[in-house]
XYZ file of N, CA and C in Angstrom:
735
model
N 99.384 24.890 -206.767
C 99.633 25.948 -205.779
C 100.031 25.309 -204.455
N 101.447 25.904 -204.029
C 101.416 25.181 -202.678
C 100.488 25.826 -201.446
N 100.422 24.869 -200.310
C 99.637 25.073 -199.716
C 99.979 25.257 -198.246
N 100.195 26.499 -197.669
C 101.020 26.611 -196.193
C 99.763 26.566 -195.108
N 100.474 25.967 -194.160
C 99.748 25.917 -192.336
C 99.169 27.044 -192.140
N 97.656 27.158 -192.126
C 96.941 28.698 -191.243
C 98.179 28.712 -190.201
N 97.626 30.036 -190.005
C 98.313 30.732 -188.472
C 97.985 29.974 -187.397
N 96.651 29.855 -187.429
C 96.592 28.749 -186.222
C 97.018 27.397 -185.953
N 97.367 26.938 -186.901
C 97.660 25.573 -187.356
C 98.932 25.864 -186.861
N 99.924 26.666 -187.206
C 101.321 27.600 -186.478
C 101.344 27.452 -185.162
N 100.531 28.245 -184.987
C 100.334 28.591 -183.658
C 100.282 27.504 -182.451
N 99.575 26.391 -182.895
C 98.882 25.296 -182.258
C 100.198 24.474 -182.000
N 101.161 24.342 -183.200
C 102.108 23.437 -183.234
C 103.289 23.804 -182.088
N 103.553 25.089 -182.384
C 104.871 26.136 -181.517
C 104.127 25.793 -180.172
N 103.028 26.044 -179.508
C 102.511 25.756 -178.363
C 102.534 24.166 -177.710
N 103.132 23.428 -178.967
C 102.856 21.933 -178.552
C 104.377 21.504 -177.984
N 105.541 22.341 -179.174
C 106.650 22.509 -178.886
C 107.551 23.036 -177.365
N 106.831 24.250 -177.241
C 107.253 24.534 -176.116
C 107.047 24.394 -174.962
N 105.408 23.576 -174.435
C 104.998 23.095 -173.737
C 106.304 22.024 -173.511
N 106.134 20.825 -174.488
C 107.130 19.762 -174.337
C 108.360 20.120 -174.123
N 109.371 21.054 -174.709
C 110.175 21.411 -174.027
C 110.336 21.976 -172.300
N 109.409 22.894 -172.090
C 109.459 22.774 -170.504
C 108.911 22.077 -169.688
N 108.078 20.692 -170.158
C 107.903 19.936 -169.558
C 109.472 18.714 -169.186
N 110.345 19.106 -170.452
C 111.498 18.589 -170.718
C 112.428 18.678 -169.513
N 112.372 20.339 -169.500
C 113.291 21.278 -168.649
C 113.262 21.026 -167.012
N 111.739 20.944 -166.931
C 111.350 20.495 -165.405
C 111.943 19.627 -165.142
N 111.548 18.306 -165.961
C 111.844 16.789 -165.644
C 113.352 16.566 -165.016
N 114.417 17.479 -166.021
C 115.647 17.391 -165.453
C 115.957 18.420 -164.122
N 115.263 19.266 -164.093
C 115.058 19.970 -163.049
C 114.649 19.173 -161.428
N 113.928 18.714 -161.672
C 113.788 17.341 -160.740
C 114.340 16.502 -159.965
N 114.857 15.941 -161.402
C 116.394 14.834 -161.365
C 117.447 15.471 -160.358
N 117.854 16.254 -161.229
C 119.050 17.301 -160.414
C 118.746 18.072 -159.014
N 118.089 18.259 -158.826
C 117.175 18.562 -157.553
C 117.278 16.944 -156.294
N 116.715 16.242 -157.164
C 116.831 14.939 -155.817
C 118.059 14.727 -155.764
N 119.034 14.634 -157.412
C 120.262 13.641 -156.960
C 121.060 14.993 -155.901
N 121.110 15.701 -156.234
C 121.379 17.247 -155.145
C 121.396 16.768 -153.767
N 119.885 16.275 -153.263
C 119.622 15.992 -151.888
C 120.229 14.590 -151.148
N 120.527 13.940 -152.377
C 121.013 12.868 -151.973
C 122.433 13.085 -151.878
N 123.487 13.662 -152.810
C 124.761 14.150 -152.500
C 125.278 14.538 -151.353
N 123.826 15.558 -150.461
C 124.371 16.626 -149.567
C 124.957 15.376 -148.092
N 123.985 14.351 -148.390
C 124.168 13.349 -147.106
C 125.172 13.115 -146.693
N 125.686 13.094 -145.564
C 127.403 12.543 -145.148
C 127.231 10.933 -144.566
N 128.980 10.923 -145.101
C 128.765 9.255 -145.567
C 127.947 8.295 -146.189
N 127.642 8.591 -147.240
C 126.275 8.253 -148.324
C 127.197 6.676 -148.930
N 125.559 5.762 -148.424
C 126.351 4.558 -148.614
C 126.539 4.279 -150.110
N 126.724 3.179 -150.570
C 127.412 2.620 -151.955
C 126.373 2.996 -152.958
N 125.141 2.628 -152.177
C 123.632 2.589 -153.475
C 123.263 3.677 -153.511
N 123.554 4.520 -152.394
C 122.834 6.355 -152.485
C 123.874 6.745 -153.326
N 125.297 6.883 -153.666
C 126.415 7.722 -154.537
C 125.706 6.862 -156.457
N 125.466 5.358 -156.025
C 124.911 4.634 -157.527
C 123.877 5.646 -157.996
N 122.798 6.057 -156.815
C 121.808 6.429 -157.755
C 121.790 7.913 -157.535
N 122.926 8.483 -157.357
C 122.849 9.962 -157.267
C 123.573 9.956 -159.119
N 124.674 8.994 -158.810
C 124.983 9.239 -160.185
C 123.975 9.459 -161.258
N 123.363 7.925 -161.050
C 122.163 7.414 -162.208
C 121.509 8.781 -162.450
N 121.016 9.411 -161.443
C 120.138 10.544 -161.802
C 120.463 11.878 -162.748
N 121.515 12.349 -162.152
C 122.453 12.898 -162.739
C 123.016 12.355 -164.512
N 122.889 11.442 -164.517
C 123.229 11.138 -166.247
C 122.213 11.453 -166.958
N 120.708 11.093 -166.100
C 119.375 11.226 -166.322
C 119.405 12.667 -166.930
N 119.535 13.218 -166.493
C 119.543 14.879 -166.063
C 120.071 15.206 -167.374
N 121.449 14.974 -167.529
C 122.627 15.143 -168.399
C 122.018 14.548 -169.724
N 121.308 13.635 -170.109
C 120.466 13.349 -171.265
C 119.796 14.129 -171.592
N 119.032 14.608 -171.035
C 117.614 15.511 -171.103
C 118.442 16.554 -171.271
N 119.164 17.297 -170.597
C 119.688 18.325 -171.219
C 121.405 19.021 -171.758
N 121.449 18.086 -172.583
C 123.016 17.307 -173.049
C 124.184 19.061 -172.937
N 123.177 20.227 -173.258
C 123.934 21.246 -173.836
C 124.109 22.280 -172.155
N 123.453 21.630 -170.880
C 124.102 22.202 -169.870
C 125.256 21.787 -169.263
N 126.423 22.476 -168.502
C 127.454 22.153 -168.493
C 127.534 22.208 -167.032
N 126.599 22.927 -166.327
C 126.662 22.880 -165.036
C 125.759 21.197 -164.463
N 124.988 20.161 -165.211
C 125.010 19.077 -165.144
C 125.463 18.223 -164.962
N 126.837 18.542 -166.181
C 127.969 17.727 -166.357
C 129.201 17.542 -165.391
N 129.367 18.772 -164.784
C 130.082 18.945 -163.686
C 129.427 18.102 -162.657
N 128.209 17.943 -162.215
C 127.244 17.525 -161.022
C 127.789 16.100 -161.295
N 127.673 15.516 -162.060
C 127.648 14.432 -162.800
C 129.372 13.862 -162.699
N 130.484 14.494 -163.115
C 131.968 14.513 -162.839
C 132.089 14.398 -161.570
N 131.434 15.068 -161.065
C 132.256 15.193 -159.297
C 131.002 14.019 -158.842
N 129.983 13.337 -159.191
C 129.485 12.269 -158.646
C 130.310 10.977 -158.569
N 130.513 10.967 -159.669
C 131.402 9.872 -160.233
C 132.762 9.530 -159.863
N 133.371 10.639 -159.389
C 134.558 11.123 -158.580
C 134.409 10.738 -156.905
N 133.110 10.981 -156.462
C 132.800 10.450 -155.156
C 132.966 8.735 -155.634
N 131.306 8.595 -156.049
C 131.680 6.930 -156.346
C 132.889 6.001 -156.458
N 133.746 6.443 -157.246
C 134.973 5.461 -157.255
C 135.875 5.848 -156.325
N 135.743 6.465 -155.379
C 136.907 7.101 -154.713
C 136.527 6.114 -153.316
N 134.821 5.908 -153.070
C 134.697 5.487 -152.143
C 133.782 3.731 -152.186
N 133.820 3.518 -153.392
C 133.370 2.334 -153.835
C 134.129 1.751 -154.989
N 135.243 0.295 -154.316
C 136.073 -0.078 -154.567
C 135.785 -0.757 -156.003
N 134.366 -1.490 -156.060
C 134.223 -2.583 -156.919
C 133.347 -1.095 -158.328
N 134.251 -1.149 -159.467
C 134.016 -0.807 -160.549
C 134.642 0.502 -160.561
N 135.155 1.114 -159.770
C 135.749 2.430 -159.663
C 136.273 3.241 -160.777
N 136.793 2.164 -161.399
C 137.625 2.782 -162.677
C 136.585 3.145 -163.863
N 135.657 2.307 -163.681
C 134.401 2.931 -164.869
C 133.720 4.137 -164.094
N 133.486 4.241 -163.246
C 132.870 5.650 -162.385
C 133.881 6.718 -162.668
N 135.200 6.995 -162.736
C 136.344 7.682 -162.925
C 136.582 7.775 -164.306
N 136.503 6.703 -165.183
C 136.587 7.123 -166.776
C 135.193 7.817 -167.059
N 133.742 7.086 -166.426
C 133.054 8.127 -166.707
C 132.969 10.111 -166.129
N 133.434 9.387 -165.168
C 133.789 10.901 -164.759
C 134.587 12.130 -165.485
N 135.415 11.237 -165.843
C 136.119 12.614 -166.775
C 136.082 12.491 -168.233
N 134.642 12.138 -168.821
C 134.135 12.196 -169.844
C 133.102 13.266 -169.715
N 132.559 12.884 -168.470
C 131.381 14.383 -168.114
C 131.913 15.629 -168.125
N 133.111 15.608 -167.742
C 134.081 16.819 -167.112
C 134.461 17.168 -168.794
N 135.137 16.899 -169.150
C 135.552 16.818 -170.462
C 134.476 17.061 -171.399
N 133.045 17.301 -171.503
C 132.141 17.427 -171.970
C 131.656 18.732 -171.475
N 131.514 18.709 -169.782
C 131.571 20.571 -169.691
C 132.429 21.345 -169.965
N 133.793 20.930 -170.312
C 134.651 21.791 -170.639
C 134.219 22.354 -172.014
N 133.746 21.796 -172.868
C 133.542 21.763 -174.296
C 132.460 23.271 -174.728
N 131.774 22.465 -173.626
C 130.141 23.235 -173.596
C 130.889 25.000 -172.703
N 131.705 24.707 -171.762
C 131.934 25.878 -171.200
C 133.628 25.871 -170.938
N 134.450 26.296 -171.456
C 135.607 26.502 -171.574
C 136.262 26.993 -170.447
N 135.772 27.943 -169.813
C 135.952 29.071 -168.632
C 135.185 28.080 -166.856
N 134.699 26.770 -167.390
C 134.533 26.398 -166.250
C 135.930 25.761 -165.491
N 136.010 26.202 -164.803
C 137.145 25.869 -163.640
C 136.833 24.729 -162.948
N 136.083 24.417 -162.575
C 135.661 23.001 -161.851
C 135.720 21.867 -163.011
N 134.939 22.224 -164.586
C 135.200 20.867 -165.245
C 137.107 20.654 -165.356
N 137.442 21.508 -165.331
C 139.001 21.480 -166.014
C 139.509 20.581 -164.281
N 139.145 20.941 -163.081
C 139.346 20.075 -162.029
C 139.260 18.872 -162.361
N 137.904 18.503 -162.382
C 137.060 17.294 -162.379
C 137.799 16.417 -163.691
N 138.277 16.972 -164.481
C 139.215 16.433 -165.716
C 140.428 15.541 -165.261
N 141.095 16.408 -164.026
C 142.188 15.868 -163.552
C 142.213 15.304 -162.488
N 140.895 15.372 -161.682
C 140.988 14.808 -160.648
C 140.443 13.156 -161.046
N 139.563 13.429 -161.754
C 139.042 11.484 -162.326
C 140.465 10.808 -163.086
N 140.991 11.690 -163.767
C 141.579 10.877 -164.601
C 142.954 10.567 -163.575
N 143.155 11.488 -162.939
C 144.149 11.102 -161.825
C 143.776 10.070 -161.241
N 142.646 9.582 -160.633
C 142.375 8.461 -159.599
C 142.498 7.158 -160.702
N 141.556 7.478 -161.804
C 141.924 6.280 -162.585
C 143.207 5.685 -162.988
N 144.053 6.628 -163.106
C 145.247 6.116 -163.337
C 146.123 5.782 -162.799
N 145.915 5.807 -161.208
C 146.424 4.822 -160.230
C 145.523 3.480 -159.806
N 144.713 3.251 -160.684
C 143.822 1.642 -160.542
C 144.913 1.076 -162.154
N 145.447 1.576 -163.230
C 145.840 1.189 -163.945
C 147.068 0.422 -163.777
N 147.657 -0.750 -164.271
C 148.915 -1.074 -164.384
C 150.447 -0.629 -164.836
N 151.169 -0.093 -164.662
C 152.182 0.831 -164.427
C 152.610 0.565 -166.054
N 152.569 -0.382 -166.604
C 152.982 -0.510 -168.150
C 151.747 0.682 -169.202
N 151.106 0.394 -168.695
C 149.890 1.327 -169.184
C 149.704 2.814 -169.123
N 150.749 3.176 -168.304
C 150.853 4.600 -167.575
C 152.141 5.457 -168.192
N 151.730 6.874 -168.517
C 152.914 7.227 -169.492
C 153.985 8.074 -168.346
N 154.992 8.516 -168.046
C 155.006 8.861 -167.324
C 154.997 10.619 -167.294
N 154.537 11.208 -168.792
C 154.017 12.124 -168.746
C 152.715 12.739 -168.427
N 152.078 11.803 -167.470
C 150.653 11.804 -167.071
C 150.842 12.566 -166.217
N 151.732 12.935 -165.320
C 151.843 13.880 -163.609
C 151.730 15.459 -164.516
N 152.414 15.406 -165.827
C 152.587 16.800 -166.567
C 150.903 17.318 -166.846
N 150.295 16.321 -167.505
C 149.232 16.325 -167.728
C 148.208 16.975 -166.902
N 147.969 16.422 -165.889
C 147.117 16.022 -164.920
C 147.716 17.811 -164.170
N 148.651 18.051 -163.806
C 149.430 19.029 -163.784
C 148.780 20.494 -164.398
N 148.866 20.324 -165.273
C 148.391 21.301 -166.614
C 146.629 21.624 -166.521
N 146.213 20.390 -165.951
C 144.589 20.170 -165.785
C 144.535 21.252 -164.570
N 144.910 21.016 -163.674
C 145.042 21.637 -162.527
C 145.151 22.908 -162.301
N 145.908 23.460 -163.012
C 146.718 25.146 -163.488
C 145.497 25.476 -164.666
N 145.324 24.974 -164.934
C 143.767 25.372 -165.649
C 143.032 25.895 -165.066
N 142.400 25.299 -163.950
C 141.437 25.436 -163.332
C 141.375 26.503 -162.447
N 143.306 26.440 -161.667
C 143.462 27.384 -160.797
C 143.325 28.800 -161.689
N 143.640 28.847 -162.861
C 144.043 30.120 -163.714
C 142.248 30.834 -164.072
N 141.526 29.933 -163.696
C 140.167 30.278 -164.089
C 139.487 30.824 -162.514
N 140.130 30.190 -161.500
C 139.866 30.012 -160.150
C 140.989 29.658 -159.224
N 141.688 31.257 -158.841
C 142.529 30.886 -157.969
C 142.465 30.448 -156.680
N 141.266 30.503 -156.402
C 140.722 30.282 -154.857
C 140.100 28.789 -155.029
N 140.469 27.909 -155.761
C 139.489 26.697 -156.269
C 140.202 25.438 -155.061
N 140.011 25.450 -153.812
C 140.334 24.684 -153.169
C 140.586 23.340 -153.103
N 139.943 22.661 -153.905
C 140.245 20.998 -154.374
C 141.859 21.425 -155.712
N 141.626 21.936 -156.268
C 142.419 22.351 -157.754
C 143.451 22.606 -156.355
N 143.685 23.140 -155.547
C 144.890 23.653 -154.991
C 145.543 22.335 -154.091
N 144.309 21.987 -153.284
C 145.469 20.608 -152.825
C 145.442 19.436 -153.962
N 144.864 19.059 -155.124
C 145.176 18.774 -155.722
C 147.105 18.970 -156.449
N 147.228 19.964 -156.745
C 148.238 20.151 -156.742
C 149.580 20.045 -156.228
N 148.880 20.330 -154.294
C 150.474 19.921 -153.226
C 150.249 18.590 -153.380
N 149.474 17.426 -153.678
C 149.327 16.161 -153.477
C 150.762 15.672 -154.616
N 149.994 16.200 -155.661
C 150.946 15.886 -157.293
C 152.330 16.311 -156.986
N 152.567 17.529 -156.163
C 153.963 17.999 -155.710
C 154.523 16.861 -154.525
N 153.952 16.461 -153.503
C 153.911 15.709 -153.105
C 154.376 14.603 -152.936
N 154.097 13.864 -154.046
C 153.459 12.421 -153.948
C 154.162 11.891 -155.468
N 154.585 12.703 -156.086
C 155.260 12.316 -157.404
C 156.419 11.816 -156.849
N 157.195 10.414 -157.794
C 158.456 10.198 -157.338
C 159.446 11.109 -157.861
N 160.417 11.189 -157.484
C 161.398 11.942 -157.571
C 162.035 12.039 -158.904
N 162.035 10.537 -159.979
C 162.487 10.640 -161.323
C 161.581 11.898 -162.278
N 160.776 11.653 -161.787
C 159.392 12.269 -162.777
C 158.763 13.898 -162.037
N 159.506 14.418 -161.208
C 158.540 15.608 -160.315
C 160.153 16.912 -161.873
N 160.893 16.043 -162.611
C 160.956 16.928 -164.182
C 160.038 17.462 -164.760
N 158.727 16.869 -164.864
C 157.797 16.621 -165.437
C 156.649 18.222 -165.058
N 157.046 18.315 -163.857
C 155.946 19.204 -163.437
C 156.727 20.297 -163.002
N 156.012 21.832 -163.048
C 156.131 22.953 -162.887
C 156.511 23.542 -161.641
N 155.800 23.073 -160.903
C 156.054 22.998 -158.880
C 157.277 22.573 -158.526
N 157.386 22.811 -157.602
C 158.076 22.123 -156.919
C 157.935 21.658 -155.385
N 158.550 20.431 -154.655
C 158.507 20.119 -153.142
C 158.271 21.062 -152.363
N 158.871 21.941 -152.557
C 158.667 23.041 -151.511
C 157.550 24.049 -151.242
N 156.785 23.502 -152.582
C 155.730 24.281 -152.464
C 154.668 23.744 -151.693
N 154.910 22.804 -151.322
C 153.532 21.611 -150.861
C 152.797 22.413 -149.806
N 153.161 23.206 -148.423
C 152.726 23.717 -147.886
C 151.734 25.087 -148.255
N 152.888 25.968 -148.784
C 152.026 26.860 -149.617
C 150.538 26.604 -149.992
N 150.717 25.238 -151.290
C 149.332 25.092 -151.483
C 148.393 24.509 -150.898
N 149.004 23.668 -149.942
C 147.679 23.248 -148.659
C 147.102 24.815 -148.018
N 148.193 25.133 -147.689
C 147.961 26.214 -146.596
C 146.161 27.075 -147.756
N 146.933 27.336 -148.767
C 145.803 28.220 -149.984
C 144.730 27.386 -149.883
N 144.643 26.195 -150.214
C 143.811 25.448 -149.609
C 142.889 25.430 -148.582
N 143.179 25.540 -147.816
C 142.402 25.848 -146.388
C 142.152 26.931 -146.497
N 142.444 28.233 -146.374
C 142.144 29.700 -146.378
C 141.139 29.354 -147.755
N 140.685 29.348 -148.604
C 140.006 28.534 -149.628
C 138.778 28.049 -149.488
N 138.902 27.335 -148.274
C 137.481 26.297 -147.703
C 138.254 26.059 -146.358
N 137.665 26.862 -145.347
C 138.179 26.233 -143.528
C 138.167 24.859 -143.438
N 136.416 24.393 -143.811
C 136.184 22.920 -144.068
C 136.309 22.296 -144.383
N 137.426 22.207 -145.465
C 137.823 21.251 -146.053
C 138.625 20.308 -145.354
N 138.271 19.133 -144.902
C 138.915 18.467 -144.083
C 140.048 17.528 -144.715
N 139.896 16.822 -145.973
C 141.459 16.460 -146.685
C 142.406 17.201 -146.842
N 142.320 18.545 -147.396
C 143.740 19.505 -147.230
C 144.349 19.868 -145.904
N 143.271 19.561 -144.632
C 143.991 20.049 -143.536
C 144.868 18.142 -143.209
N 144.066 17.846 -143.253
C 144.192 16.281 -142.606
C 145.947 16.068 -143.488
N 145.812 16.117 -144.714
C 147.242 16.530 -145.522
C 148.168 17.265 -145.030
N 147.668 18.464 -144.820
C 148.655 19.180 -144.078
C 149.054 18.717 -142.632
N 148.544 18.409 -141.814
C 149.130 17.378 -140.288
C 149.877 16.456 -140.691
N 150.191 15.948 -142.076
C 150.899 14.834 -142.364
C 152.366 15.365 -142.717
N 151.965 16.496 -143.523
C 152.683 17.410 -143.677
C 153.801 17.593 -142.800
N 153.145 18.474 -141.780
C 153.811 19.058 -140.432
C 154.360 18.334 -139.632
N 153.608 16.840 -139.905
C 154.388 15.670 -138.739
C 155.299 15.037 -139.539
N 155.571 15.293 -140.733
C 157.067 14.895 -141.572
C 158.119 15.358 -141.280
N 157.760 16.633 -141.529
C 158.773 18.080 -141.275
C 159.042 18.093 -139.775
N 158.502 17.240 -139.259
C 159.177 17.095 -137.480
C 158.178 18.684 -136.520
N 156.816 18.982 -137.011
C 156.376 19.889 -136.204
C 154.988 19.536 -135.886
N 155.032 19.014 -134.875
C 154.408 18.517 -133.988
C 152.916 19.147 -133.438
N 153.118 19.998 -132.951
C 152.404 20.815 -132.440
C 151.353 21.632 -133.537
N 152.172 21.991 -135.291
C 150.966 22.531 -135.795
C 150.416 21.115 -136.416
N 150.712 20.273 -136.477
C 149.749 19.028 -136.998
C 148.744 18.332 -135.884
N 149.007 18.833 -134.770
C 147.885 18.893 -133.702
C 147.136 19.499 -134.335
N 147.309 20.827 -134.147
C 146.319 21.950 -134.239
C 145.210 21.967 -135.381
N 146.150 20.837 -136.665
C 145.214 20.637 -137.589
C 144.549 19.502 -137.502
N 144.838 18.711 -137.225
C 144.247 17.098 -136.897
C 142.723 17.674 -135.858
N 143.344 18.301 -134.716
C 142.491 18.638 -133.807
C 141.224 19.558 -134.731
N 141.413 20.126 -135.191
C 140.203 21.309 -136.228
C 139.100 20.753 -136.792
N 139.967 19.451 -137.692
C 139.257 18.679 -138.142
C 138.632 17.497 -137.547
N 138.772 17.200 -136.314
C 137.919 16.757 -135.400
C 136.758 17.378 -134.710
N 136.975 18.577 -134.991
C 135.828 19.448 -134.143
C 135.075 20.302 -135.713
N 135.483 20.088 -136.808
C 134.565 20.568 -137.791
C 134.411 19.851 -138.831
N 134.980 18.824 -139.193
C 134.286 18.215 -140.260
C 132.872 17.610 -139.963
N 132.389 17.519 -141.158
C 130.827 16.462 -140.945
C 130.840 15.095 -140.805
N 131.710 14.684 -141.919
C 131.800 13.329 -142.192
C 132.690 12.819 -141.274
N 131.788 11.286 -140.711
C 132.823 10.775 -140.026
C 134.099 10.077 -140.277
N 133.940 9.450 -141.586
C 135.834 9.456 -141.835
C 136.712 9.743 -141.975
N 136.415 11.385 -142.055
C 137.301 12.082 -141.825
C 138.271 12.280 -140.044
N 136.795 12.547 -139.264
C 137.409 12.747 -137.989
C 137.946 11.506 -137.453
N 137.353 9.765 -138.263
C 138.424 9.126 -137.467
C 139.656 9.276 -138.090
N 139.789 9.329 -139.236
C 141.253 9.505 -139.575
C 142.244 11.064 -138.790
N 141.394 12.049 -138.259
C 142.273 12.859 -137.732
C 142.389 12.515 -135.871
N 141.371 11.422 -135.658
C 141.802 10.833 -134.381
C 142.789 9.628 -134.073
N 142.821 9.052 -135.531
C 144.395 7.944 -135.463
C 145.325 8.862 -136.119
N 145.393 9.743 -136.821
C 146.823 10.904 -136.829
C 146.907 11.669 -135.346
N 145.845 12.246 -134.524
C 146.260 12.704 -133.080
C 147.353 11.755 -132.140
N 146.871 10.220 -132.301
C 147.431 9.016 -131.762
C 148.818 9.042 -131.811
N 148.988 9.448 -133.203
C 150.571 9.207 -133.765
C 151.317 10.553 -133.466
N 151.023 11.389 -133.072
C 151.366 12.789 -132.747
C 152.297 12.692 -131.400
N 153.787 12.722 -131.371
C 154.285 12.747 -130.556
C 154.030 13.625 -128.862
């Protein structure tokens, strides 16, 4: 005759289970919570972005099937190599493995489909030009229009975009959907987007002082001297004031 677990014996076990699971849940709760506080810091030196990451993967272990982790985790990694020269390209491939992992878990996230193109974009200007297809701007492109199509107001996804319009050479801007002329447009969406965002404006003064207009690349240089947080931003919009005819 077989022989099944009393109820209590049931009972005892499911209680052992779910305890450990939300003791699970906390733990990453935690994690994500400090590396959070450590993110919010402006100008966060080399070892605070290391161990915001670290935590964040922490996090992302413990609970592999959240996607809002993974994102935390993409856009860490995206800081790190962007602003810490030595290993960058492994912070950026990991980055858009995280991203690429919330996409999976959440399809409709608009930020992983960013974070997709924005890592793999940075990485692929640390790469050697033989290595580089030159259907990557299409790509990266496509990542972008993703994100916006999920989130038209997605302010990084938008100057992302005037950058790629931008900044592509001229053989290869075949490749992509935009065009030059749009570059303003999407800064401009950009900003209306996030006031604060101080790279799309700082872009756009570069913008305006191409195009020979003077006066609105003041107005933006100047903005972002009087509202960004971070200070590398405002020195960079106080050596663009310099150059301002």
């Amino acid at each position: 005759m077989r022989c099944w677990p009393s109820l209590s014996i049931v009972a005892g076990w499911l209680m052992i289970v779910l305890a450990s699971s939300s003791a699970y849940a906390s733990g990453a709760a935690d994690l994500i919570a400090d590396a959070d506080r450590l993110a919010r810091a402006d100008d966060a030196p080399a070892d605070t972005l290391r161990r915001v990451v670290a935590l964040y993967q922490q996090a992302a272990e413990m609970e592999p099937r959240d996607a809002t982790v993974q994102v935390k985790l993409a856009a860490a990694c995206l800081e790190l190599g962007t602003h810490v020269p030595d290993g960058a390209l492994a912070a950026f491939e990991r980055g858009e493995r995280a991203a690429r992992r919330a996409v999976e878990l959440d399809a409709t996230n608009a930020d992983g489909h960013f974070l997709i193109a924005a890592n793999r974009g940075r990485a692929t200007k640390l790469l050697p030009l033989w290595k580089v297809s030159p259907l990557i701007v299409s790509e990266l492109e496509k990542g972008v229009r993703r994100s916006l199509a999920l989130n038209p107001r997605h302010a990084r996804a938008l100057h992302m975009e005037a950058m790629l319009l931008a900044q592509t050479p001229a053989p290869l801007r075949v490749f992509l959907e935009g065009t030059k002329s749009d570059v303003e447009r999407y800064l401009t969406a950009a900003i209306e987007a996030d006031p604060r965002f101080a790279p799309a404006r700082l872009d756009l003064a570069e913008y305006y002082l191409a195009e020979h207009r003077p006066a609105d690349a003041r107005v933006q240089a100047k903005t972002v001297l009087e509202t960004a947080a971070e200070r590398r931003y405002r020195a960079e919009a106080e050596a663009l004031l310099r150059r301002i005819p």
